[in-house]
Amino acid sequence: MKIRLRQLRAFVELAKTQSFTQAAQNLFITQSALSSLIKQMELNLGLQLFDRSTRNVKLSDVGQDLYPYIDQILIDLSNVLDEAANLKALKKGTVRIAAPQLLACTILPECIAEFQQSYPDIHVQLIDCGVEQVETKVLSNEVDLGISPERDHHADIETTLLFESAFCVVSPKNSSFDHSQPITWQCLENQPLILLQGQFTKRLSGDLDSTEFGPEFHLRPTAQVNFMSTALSMVNSGLGFTICLPYARSLVDVYGLTMQELRPAVYRRFYTYERQGRTLAPAVEQFKQHLMQALSALH
């Protein structure tokens, strides 16, 4: 059984107007074309939908039973097309993004605010979490996009380079360091260091093996914490120094601390994560492009 959209529209219009002449005009077709559509629909269904006389045309009892369903089909289709048009025109949509806590509380809120100035009807949901959770949330479709520093990732994750940035040392303003110039890693060798637990310190130590200091240089943290905010608070209390990336400068400033470049430069790359083979919705794709443009200047 083949029922075409044109037949459904012809059926509803004729039922409303009860006139072949008026219905044909409303549909911008000829009366003979309208009559053909109705006859073909009746033939396909095996039902007579209209009672016709020389004076008028009206729905048969069967036609009256079917009318609410057919009318609702056309309403639902119109809603679908309107929804699709809004999504395509970025007049509607939701973006769900997972990011490590430090990124989520420093540079991402400003990026989101700028995006929503241009696209006020798109809702951006930011989920702050641990670095290790970003991949899980992308794979489970809990979020559309993730942001993560370079990590070994699942085969179903597709990554795009977002930015790379060099590590800095954070110290109190009254520290003995010369704040007017970069600090060498070697200067930190005998200093009390407060570093993040897990992959952060492990990967940083591995990166330092490839510098001029070689494997003989080791980071020996006196304390390891889960969150950079804790490390910064400890630095502010005079308990030592910490190492972080420039995107955290706004938080460093809140604590009244000093951030200086470390030499030789050791870089950390950050990537967007998305589920491989999953087409991004227009709103998500637009936000991803905005994010890449906004963060490309980070170094």
CSV table of C-alpha atoms in Angstrom, one decimal:
chain,number,residue,atom,x,y,z
A,1,MET,CA,0.0,0.0,0.0
A,2,LYS,CA,1.5,3.3,-1.1
A,3,ILE,CA,0.0,6.5,0.4
A,4,ARG,CA,1.8,9.7,-0.7
A,5,LEU,CA,2.1,12.9,1.2
A,6,ARG,CA,0.3,14.8,-1.6
A,7,GLN,CA,-2.7,12.5,-1.2
A,8,LEU,CA,-2.9,13.1,2.6
A,9,ARG,CA,-2.7,16.9,2.1
A,10,ALA,CA,-5.4,16.7,-0.6
A,11,PHE,CA,-7.6,14.6,1.6
A,12,VAL,CA,-7.4,17.1,4.6
A,13,GLU,CA,-7.9,20.1,2.4
A,14,LEU,CA,-10.9,18.7,0.6
A,15,ALA,CA,-12.4,17.6,4.0
A,16,LYS,CA,-12.0,21.1,5.3
A,17,THR,CA,-13.4,23.0,2.3
A,18,GLN,CA,-15.9,20.5,1.1
A,19,SER,CA,-15.2,21.9,-2.4
A,20,PHE,CA,-13.0,20.6,-5.1
A,21,THR,CA,-12.7,24.1,-6.6
A,22,GLN,CA,-11.6,25.7,-3.3
A,23,ALA,CA,-9.4,22.8,-2.2
A,24,ALA,CA,-7.6,22.8,-5.6
A,25,GLN,CA,-7.0,26.6,-5.4
A,26,ASN,CA,-5.6,26.2,-1.8
A,27,LEU,CA,-3.2,23.5,-2.9
A,28,PHE,CA,-2.2,25.3,-6.2
A,29,ILE,CA,-3.2,22.4,-8.4
A,30,THR,CA,-6.0,21.8,-10.9
A,31,GLN,CA,-9.3,20.2,-10.0
A,32,SER,CA,-8.6,17.2,-12.1
A,33,ALA,CA,-5.2,16.7,-10.3
A,34,LEU,CA,-7.0,16.9,-7.0
A,35,SER,CA,-9.7,14.5,-8.1
A,36,SER,CA,-7.0,12.1,-9.2
A,37,LEU,CA,-5.1,12.2,-5.9
A,38,ILE,CA,-8.3,11.5,-3.9
A,39,LYS,CA,-9.3,8.6,-6.2
A,40,GLN,CA,-5.8,7.1,-6.1
A,41,MET,CA,-5.8,7.3,-2.2
A,42,GLU,CA,-9.3,5.6,-2.1
A,43,LEU,CA,-8.0,2.9,-4.5
A,44,ASN,CA,-4.9,2.3,-2.4
A,45,LEU,CA,-6.9,2.1,0.9
A,46,GLY,CA,-9.8,0.2,-0.6
A,47,LEU,CA,-12.1,2.6,1.0
A,48,GLN,CA,-14.4,5.4,-0.1
A,49,LEU,CA,-13.4,8.5,1.8
A,50,PHE,CA,-15.9,11.0,0.4
A,51,ASP,CA,-19.6,11.0,-0.5
A,52,ARG,CA,-20.0,13.0,-3.7
A,53,SER,CA,-23.1,14.5,-5.2
A,54,THR,CA,-23.6,17.1,-7.9
A,55,ARG,CA,-24.0,19.8,-5.3
A,56,ASN,CA,-21.4,19.0,-2.6
A,57,VAL,CA,-18.7,16.7,-1.3
A,58,LYS,CA,-18.3,15.6,2.2
A,59,LEU,CA,-16.5,12.9,4.2
A,60,SER,CA,-18.0,9.5,4.3
A,61,ASP,CA,-18.3,7.8,7.7
A,62,VAL,CA,-15.0,6.0,7.1
A,63,GLY,CA,-13.4,9.3,6.1
A,64,GLN,CA,-14.6,10.9,9.3
A,65,ASP,CA,-13.0,8.2,11.3
A,66,LEU,CA,-9.7,8.6,9.5
A,67,TYR,CA,-9.6,12.3,9.4
A,68,PRO,CA,-8.3,13.0,12.9
A,69,TYR,CA,-5.4,10.6,12.4
A,70,ILE,CA,-4.4,12.0,9.0
A,71,ASP,CA,-4.7,15.5,10.2
A,72,GLN,CA,-2.5,14.7,13.1
A,73,ILE,CA,0.1,13.1,10.8
A,74,LEU,CA,0.4,16.4,8.8
A,75,ILE,CA,0.6,18.5,12.0
A,76,ASP,CA,3.3,16.2,13.4
A,77,LEU,CA,5.2,16.4,10.1
A,78,SER,CA,5.0,20.2,10.1
A,79,ASN,CA,6.4,20.2,13.6
A,80,VAL,CA,9.2,17.9,12.6
A,81,LEU,CA,10.1,20.2,9.6
A,82,ASP,CA,9.9,23.3,11.8
A,83,GLU,CA,12.2,21.6,14.4
A,84,ALA,CA,14.7,20.6,11.8
A,85,ALA,CA,14.7,24.1,10.4
A,86,ASN,CA,15.3,25.6,13.8
A,87,LEU,CA,18.1,23.1,14.5
A,88,LYS,CA,19.8,23.9,11.2
A,89,ALA,CA,19.4,27.6,11.7
A,90,LEU,CA,20.9,27.3,15.2
A,91,LYS,CA,17.7,28.7,16.7
A,92,LYS,CA,17.4,25.7,18.9
A,93,GLY,CA,19.6,23.0,20.4
A,94,THR,CA,21.5,21.7,23.3
A,95,VAL,CA,25.3,21.2,23.7
A,96,ARG,CA,26.6,19.0,26.5
A,97,ILE,CA,30.3,19.2,27.2
A,98,ALA,CA,32.5,17.5,29.8
A,99,ALA,CA,35.7,19.1,30.9
A,100,PRO,CA,38.2,18.8,33.7
A,101,GLN,CA,37.4,20.9,36.8
A,102,LEU,CA,40.2,23.4,36.3
A,103,LEU,CA,39.2,24.1,32.7
A,104,ALA,CA,35.6,24.3,33.7
A,105,CYS,CA,36.1,27.0,36.3
A,106,THR,CA,38.6,29.2,34.3
A,107,ILE,CA,38.3,29.6,30.6
A,108,LEU,CA,35.2,27.7,29.6
A,109,PRO,CA,32.5,29.9,31.3
A,110,GLU,CA,33.7,32.9,29.2
A,111,CYS,CA,33.7,30.8,26.0
A,112,ILE,CA,30.1,29.7,26.7
A,113,ALA,CA,29.0,33.2,27.5
A,114,GLU,CA,30.4,34.5,24.2
A,115,PHE,CA,28.8,31.7,22.3
A,116,GLN,CA,25.4,32.3,23.8
A,117,GLN,CA,25.6,36.0,22.9
A,118,SER,CA,25.5,34.9,19.3
A,119,TYR,CA,23.2,31.9,19.8
A,120,PRO,CA,20.9,32.8,22.8
A,121,ASP,CA,18.5,30.0,22.1
A,122,ILE,CA,21.1,27.2,22.3
A,123,HIS,CA,21.5,25.7,25.8
A,124,VAL,CA,25.1,24.8,26.7
A,125,GLN,CA,25.4,22.3,29.6
A,126,LEU,CA,28.9,22.2,31.2
A,127,ILE,CA,29.7,19.1,33.2
A,128,ASP,CA,32.9,19.5,35.3
A,129,CYS,CA,34.6,16.2,36.2
A,130,GLY,CA,37.9,14.5,36.6
A,131,VAL,CA,40.1,14.0,33.6
A,132,GLU,CA,39.6,10.3,33.6
A,133,GLN,CA,35.8,10.7,33.5
A,134,VAL,CA,35.8,12.8,30.3
A,135,GLU,CA,36.2,9.8,28.0
A,136,THR,CA,33.6,7.7,29.8
A,137,LYS,CA,31.0,10.4,29.5
A,138,VAL,CA,31.7,10.8,25.7
A,139,LEU,CA,31.5,7.0,25.1
A,140,SER,CA,28.3,6.6,27.1
A,141,ASN,CA,26.7,9.5,25.1
A,142,GLU,CA,26.2,11.4,28.3
A,143,VAL,CA,27.8,14.4,26.6
A,144,ASP,CA,28.3,15.4,23.0
A,145,LEU,CA,31.9,16.7,23.4
A,146,GLY,CA,34.7,16.3,25.9
A,147,ILE,CA,37.9,18.3,26.5
A,148,SER,CA,40.9,16.4,27.8
A,149,PRO,CA,44.7,16.7,28.0
A,150,GLU,CA,46.5,14.2,25.9
A,151,ARG,CA,45.8,10.6,27.1
A,152,ASP,CA,45.7,7.1,25.7
A,153,HIS,CA,42.1,7.0,24.6
A,154,HIS,CA,39.6,4.4,23.5
A,155,ALA,CA,39.5,3.3,19.8
A,156,ASP,CA,35.9,4.7,19.5
A,157,ILE,CA,37.0,8.2,20.5
A,158,GLU,CA,37.9,10.8,17.8
A,159,THR,CA,40.1,13.6,18.9
A,160,THR,CA,40.9,17.1,17.5
A,161,LEU,CA,43.7,19.2,18.7
A,162,LEU,CA,42.3,22.2,20.6
A,163,PHE,CA,45.4,24.0,22.0
A,164,GLU,CA,48.8,23.4,23.5
A,165,SER,CA,50.3,25.3,26.3
A,166,ALA,CA,53.6,25.4,28.2
A,167,PHE,CA,53.9,24.7,31.9
A,168,CYS,CA,54.4,27.5,34.4
A,169,VAL,CA,55.5,27.6,38.0
A,170,VAL,CA,53.2,29.3,40.6
A,171,SER,CA,54.7,30.9,43.6
A,172,PRO,CA,53.9,33.5,46.3
A,173,LYS,CA,54.8,37.1,45.4
A,174,ASN,CA,57.3,37.2,48.2
A,175,SER,CA,59.2,34.1,47.0
A,176,SER,CA,62.9,34.2,46.4
A,177,PHE,CA,62.4,33.7,42.6
A,178,ASP,CA,63.2,36.6,40.2
A,179,HIS,CA,59.7,37.3,38.9
A,180,SER,CA,61.0,39.3,36.0
A,181,GLN,CA,62.2,36.4,33.9
A,182,PRO,CA,61.4,32.7,33.2
A,183,ILE,CA,62.4,30.1,35.8
A,184,THR,CA,64.4,26.9,34.8
A,185,TRP,CA,63.1,23.5,35.9
A,186,GLN,CA,66.4,23.0,37.7
A,187,CYS,CA,65.5,25.8,40.1
A,188,LEU,CA,62.6,23.7,41.4
A,189,GLU,CA,64.8,20.6,42.2
A,190,ASN,CA,65.2,21.4,45.9
A,191,GLN,CA,61.9,23.4,46.4
A,192,PRO,CA,58.8,22.1,48.1
A,193,LEU,CA,56.5,21.2,45.3
A,194,ILE,CA,52.7,20.6,45.5
A,195,LEU,CA,51.6,18.6,42.5
A,196,LEU,CA,48.4,16.9,41.3
A,197,GLN,CA,48.1,13.2,41.9
A,198,GLY,CA,47.9,10.6,39.1
A,199,GLN,CA,48.7,11.1,35.4
A,200,PHE,CA,49.6,14.7,35.8
A,201,THR,CA,52.9,14.2,37.7
A,202,LYS,CA,53.7,10.9,35.9
A,203,ARG,CA,53.4,12.4,32.4
A,204,LEU,CA,55.1,15.6,33.4
A,205,SER,CA,58.1,13.6,34.7
A,206,GLY,CA,58.2,11.7,31.4
A,207,ASP,CA,58.2,14.9,29.4
A,208,LEU,CA,61.1,16.2,31.4
A,209,ASP,CA,63.1,13.1,30.5
A,210,SER,CA,63.3,14.5,27.0
A,211,THR,CA,64.6,17.9,28.0
A,212,GLU,CA,68.3,18.9,28.4
A,213,PHE,CA,68.1,17.8,32.0
A,214,GLY,CA,67.4,14.2,30.9
A,215,PRO,CA,66.3,11.4,33.2
A,216,GLU,CA,68.6,12.5,36.0
A,217,PHE,CA,66.2,15.3,36.8
A,218,HIS,CA,63.2,14.2,38.9
A,219,LEU,CA,60.2,16.0,40.3
A,220,ARG,CA,60.0,15.2,44.0
A,221,PRO,CA,56.7,16.6,45.3
A,222,THR,CA,56.4,17.1,49.0
A,223,ALA,CA,52.6,17.0,48.7
A,224,GLN,CA,50.1,15.6,46.1
A,225,VAL,CA,46.5,16.8,45.9
A,226,ASN,CA,43.4,16.1,43.7
A,227,PHE,CA,42.6,19.6,42.7
A,228,MET,CA,44.6,22.6,41.5
A,229,SER,CA,42.5,24.9,43.7
A,230,THR,CA,43.9,23.0,46.7
A,231,ALA,CA,47.4,23.3,45.4
A,232,LEU,CA,47.0,27.1,44.9
A,233,SER,CA,45.6,27.5,48.4
A,234,MET,CA,48.6,25.7,49.8
A,235,VAL,CA,51.0,27.9,47.8
A,236,ASN,CA,49.1,30.9,49.1
A,237,SER,CA,49.7,29.7,52.6
A,238,GLY,CA,53.5,29.4,52.0
A,239,LEU,CA,53.6,25.6,51.9
A,240,GLY,CA,55.5,25.5,48.6
A,241,PHE,CA,55.2,25.9,44.8
A,242,THR,CA,53.0,24.3,42.2
A,243,ILE,CA,53.1,23.8,38.4
A,244,CYS,CA,50.1,24.5,36.2
A,245,LEU,CA,49.2,25.8,32.7
A,246,PRO,CA,48.5,29.5,31.7
A,247,TYR,CA,44.8,29.0,31.2
A,248,ALA,CA,44.5,28.9,35.0
A,249,ARG,CA,45.8,32.4,35.4
A,250,SER,CA,42.5,33.8,36.5
A,251,LEU,CA,42.4,31.4,39.4
A,252,VAL,CA,46.1,32.2,40.2
A,253,ASP,CA,45.2,35.9,40.3
A,254,VAL,CA,42.4,35.2,42.7
A,255,TYR,CA,44.9,33.8,45.2
A,256,GLY,CA,47.3,36.7,44.6
A,257,LEU,CA,50.1,34.5,43.4
A,258,THR,CA,52.7,34.8,40.6
A,259,MET,CA,52.8,32.7,37.5
A,260,GLN,CA,56.1,32.4,35.5
A,261,GLU,CA,57.2,30.5,32.5
A,262,LEU,CA,59.4,27.5,32.9
A,263,ARG,CA,62.4,26.8,30.7
A,264,PRO,CA,63.0,24.8,28.7
A,265,ALA,CA,59.3,24.8,27.7
A,266,VAL,CA,57.4,21.6,28.2
A,267,TYR,CA,54.0,21.6,26.5
A,268,ARG,CA,50.7,19.9,27.2
A,269,ARG,CA,48.2,19.4,24.4
A,270,PHE,CA,44.4,19.4,24.9
A,271,TYR,CA,42.0,17.8,22.6
A,272,THR,CA,38.2,17.7,21.9
A,273,TYR,CA,36.8,14.2,22.3
A,274,GLU,CA,33.8,13.0,20.4
A,275,ARG,CA,32.3,9.5,19.7
A,276,GLN,CA,33.6,8.2,16.4
A,277,GLY,CA,31.0,7.7,13.8
A,278,ARG,CA,28.5,10.0,15.5
A,279,THR,CA,27.4,13.0,13.6
A,280,LEU,CA,27.3,16.1,15.7
A,281,ALA,CA,24.1,18.2,15.8
A,282,PRO,CA,24.4,21.6,14.1
A,283,ALA,CA,24.5,23.4,17.5
A,284,VAL,CA,27.3,21.1,18.8
A,285,GLU,CA,29.3,21.5,15.6
A,286,GLN,CA,29.0,25.3,15.8
A,287,PHE,CA,30.0,25.3,19.5
A,288,LYS,CA,33.0,23.1,18.7
A,289,GLN,CA,34.2,25.6,16.0
A,290,HIS,CA,33.7,28.5,18.4
A,291,LEU,CA,35.7,26.7,21.1
A,292,MET,CA,38.6,26.0,18.7
A,293,GLN,CA,38.7,29.6,17.6
A,294,ALA,CA,38.4,31.0,21.1
A,295,LEU,CA,41.1,28.7,22.6
A,296,SER,CA,43.5,28.6,19.6
A,297,ALA,CA,45.4,31.6,21.0
A,298,LEU,CA,46.3,29.8,24.3
A,299,HIS,CA,49.9,29.1,24.6
